[in-house]
Coordinates of C-alpha atoms and ligand atoms in Angstrom, one line a residue:
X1 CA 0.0 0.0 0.0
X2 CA 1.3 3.4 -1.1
X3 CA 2.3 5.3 2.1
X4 CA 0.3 8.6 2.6
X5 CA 3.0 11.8 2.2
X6 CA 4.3 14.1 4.6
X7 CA 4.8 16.5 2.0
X8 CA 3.0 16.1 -1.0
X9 CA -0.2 18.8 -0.8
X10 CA -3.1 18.5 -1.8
X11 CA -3.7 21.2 -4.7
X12 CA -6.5 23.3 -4.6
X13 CA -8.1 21.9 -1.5
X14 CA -8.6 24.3 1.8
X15 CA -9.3 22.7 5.1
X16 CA -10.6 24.8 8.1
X17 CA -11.5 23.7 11.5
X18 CA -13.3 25.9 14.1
X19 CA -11.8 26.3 17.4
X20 CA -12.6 28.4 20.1
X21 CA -10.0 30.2 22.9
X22 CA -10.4 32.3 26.0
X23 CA -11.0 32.4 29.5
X24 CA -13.4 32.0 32.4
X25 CA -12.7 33.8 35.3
X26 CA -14.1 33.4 39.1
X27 CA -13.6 36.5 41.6
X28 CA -12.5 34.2 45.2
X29 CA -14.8 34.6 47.7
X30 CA -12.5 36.5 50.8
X31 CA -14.6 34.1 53.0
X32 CA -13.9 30.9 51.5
X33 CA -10.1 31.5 50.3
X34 CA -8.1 28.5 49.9
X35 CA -5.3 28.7 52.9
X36 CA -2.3 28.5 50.0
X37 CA -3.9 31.6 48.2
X38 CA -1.2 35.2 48.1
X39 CA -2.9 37.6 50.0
X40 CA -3.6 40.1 47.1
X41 CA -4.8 37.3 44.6
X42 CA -8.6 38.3 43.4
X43 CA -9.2 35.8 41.4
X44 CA -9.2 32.3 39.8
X45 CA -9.1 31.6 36.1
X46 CA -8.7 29.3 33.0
X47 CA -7.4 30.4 29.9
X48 CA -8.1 27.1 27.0
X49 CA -7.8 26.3 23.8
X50 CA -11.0 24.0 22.9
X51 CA -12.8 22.1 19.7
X52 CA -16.4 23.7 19.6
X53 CA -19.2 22.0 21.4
X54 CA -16.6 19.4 22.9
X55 CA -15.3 18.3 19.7
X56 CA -11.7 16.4 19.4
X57 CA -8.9 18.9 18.4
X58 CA -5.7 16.9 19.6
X59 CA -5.8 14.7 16.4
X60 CA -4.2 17.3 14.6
X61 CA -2.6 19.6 17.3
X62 CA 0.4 18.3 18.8
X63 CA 0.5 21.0 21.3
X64 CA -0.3 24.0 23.0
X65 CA 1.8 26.9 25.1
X66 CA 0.5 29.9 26.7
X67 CA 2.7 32.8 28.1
X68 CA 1.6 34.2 30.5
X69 CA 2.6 37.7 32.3
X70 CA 6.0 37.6 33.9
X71 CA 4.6 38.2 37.3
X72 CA 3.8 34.4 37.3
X73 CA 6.6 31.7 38.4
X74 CA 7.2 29.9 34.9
X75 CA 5.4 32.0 32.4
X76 CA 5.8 29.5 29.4
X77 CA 3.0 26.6 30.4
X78 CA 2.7 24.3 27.8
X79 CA 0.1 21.4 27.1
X80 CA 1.3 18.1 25.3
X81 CA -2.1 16.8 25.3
X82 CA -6.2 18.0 25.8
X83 CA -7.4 19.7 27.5
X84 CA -5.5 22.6 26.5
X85 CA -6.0 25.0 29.4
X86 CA -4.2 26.6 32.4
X87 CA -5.5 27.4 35.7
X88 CA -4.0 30.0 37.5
X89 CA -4.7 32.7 40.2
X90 CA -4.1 36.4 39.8
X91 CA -4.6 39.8 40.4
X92 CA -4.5 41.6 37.4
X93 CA -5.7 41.7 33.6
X94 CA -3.1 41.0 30.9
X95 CA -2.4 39.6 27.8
X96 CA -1.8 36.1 27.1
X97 CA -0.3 35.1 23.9
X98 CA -1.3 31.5 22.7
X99 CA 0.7 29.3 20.5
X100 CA -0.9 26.3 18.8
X101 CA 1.8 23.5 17.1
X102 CA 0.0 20.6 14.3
X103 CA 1.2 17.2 14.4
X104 CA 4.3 16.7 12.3
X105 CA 2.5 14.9 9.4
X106 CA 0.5 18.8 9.1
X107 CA 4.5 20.2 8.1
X108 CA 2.6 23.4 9.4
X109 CA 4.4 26.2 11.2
X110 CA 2.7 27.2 14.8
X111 CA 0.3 29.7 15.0
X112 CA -0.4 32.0 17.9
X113 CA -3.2 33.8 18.8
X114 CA -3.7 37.1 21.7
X115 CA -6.4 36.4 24.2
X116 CA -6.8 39.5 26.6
X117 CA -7.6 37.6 30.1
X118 CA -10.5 39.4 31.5
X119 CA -11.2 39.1 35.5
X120 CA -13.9 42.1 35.6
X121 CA -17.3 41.9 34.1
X122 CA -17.4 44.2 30.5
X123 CA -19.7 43.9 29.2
X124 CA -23.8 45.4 29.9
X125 CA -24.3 49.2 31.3
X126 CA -23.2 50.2 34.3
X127 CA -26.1 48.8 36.8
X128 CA -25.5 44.9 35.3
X129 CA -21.9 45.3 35.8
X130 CA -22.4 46.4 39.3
X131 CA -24.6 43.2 39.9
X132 CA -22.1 41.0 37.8
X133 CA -19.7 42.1 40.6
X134 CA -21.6 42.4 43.9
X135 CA -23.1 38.4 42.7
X136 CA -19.2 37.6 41.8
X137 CA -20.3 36.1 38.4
X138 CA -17.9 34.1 36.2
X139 CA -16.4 36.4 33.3
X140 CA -16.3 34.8 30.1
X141 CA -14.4 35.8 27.1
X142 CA -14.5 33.3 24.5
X143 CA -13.6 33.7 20.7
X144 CA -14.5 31.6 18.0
X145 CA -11.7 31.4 15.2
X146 CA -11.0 28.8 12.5
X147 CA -7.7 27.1 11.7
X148 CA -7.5 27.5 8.2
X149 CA -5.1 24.6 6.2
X150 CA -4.4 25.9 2.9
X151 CA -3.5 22.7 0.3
X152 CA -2.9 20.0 3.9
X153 CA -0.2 17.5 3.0
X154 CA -1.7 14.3 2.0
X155 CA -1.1 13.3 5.3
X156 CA -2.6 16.2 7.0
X157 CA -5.6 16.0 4.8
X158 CA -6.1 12.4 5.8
X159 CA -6.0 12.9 9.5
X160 CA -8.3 16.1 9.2
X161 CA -11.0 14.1 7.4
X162 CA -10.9 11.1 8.9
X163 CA -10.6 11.2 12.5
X164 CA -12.6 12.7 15.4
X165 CA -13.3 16.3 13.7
X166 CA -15.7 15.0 11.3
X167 CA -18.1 13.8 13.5
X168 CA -21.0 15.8 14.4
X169 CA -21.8 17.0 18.8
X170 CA -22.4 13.4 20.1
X171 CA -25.5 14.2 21.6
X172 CA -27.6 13.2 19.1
X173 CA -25.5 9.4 18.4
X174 CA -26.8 6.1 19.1
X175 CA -25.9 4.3 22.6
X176 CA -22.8 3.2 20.9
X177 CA -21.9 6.5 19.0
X178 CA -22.8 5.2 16.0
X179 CA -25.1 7.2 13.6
X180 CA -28.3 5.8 13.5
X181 CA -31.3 6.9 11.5
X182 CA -33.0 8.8 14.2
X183 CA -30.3 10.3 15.7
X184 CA -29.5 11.6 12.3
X185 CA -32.7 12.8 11.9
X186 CA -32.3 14.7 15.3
X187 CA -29.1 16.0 14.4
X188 CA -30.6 17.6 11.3
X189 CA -33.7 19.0 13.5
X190 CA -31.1 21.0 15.6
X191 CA -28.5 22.3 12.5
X192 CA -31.9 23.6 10.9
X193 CA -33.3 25.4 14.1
X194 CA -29.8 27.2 14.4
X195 CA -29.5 27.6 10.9
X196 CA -32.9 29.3 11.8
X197 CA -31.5 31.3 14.6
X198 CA -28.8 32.5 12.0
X199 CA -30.7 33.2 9.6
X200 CA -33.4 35.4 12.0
X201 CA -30.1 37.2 13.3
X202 CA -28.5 38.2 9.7
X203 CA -32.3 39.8 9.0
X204 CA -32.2 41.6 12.2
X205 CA -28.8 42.8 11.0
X206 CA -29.9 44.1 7.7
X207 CA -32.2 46.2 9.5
X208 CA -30.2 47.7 11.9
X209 CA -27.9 48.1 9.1
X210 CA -30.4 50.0 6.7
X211 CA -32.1 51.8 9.2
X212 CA -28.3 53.3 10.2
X213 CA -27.8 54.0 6.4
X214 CA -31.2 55.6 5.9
X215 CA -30.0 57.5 9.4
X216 CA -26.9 58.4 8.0
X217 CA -28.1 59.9 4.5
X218 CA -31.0 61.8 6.2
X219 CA -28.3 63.2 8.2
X220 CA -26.2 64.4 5.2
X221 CA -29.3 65.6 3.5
X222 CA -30.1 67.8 6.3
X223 CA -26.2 69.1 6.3
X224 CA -26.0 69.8 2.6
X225 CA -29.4 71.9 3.2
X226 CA -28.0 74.1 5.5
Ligands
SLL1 C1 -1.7 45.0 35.3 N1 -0.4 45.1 33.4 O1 -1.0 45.9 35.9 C2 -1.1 44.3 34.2 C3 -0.3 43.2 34.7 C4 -0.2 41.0 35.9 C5 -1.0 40.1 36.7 C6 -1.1 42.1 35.4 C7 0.5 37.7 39.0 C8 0.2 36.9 40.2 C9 1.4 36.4 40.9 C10 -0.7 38.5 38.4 O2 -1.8 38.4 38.7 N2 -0.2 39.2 37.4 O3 1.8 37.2 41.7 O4 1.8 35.3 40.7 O5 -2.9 44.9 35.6

């Protein structure tokens, strides 16, 4: 059997795979710190790199560093295998830059990606922040992005398409994970109702959008009067 190349690409083919990265962040409740905690620690947090909706990414990355601030002990963390995440405690805000390396059959270079680690609610006025803080809420900030393999070796191509990433969220497989008929059908029930949501969303765009233009030329008409 012809072996699959390392470096042979496939022409004309483009591969991408979503992935999401960021970080959940917990303020520590000063009556239930853990006894090891520094004194001016605030808070408790996870910064990941993750396959969207729990789907497999180690098949085709080999690893994962982060880099943190140099305030921490060891700023260079990396992750040989899943999940790809660091937990840490802190005080402050800063960036953390995230580099992601492909198995060797890929014969990709790394790729790195910023995530600004957020410890303070952002986002709502200024009455739901307040809450967000008093109720010590998790802060969240995720971002979807896509890992994008222009012409995969042969190789690359191979593992990308047949292993884990293809497959669909698991919660709509059979006992055994297989595919069956009416877990298929299920599957396609929930891809059309967010398709649905999507597409609702993209309408509610387009008129925000043209009521903005429409905004925007009556405001120009009125200047050019005067
Ligand atoms: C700031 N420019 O001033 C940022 C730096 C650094 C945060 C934030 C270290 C914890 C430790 C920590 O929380 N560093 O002492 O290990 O906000």
């Amino acid at each position: 059997m012809p072996s699959i190349s390392n470096t042979k690409r496939v022409k004309g083919v483009s591969i991408f795979r979503p992935f999401v990265y960021g970080s959940i962040a917990t303020p520590v409740n000063p009556d239930k710190k853990p006894p090891n905690l520094p004194p001016d620690h605030t808070h408790q947090w996870t910064v990941s790199v993750k396959g969207v909706d729990g789907a497999d990414i180690s098949h085709f990355i080999k690893k994962v560093q982060f880099k943190l601030h140099d305030t921490y002990a060891n700023p260079l963390r990396t992750c040989e295998s899943p999940p790809f995440e660091v937990s840490e405690t802190g005080w402050g805000e800063f960036e953390i830059v995230i580099k992601i390396w492909f198995v060797p059959e890929s014969g990709e270079k790394p790729q790195s990606c910023f995530h600004f680690l957020k410890l303070h609610p952002y986002i709502g006025d200024k009455a739901e922040l307040d809450l967000a803080r008093q109720q010590r809420r998790p802060v969240l900030s995720y971002m979807y992005d896509e890992l994008v393999f222009n012409e995969p070796t042969e190789a690359m191509y191979d593992i990308l398409t047949s292993k884990g990433s293809a497959k669909l969220p698991s919660r709509a497989r059979g006992a055994r994970g297989e595919f069956t008929e009416e877990s298929e059908a299920m599957e396609l029930d929930r891809l059309n109702v967010g398709i649905q949501i999507v597409k609702e969303n993209i309408d509610k765009a387009k008129e925000t959008l043209l009521a903005k233009e429409k905004a925007v030329a009556e405001l120009k008409a009125e200047r050019e009067k005067k």
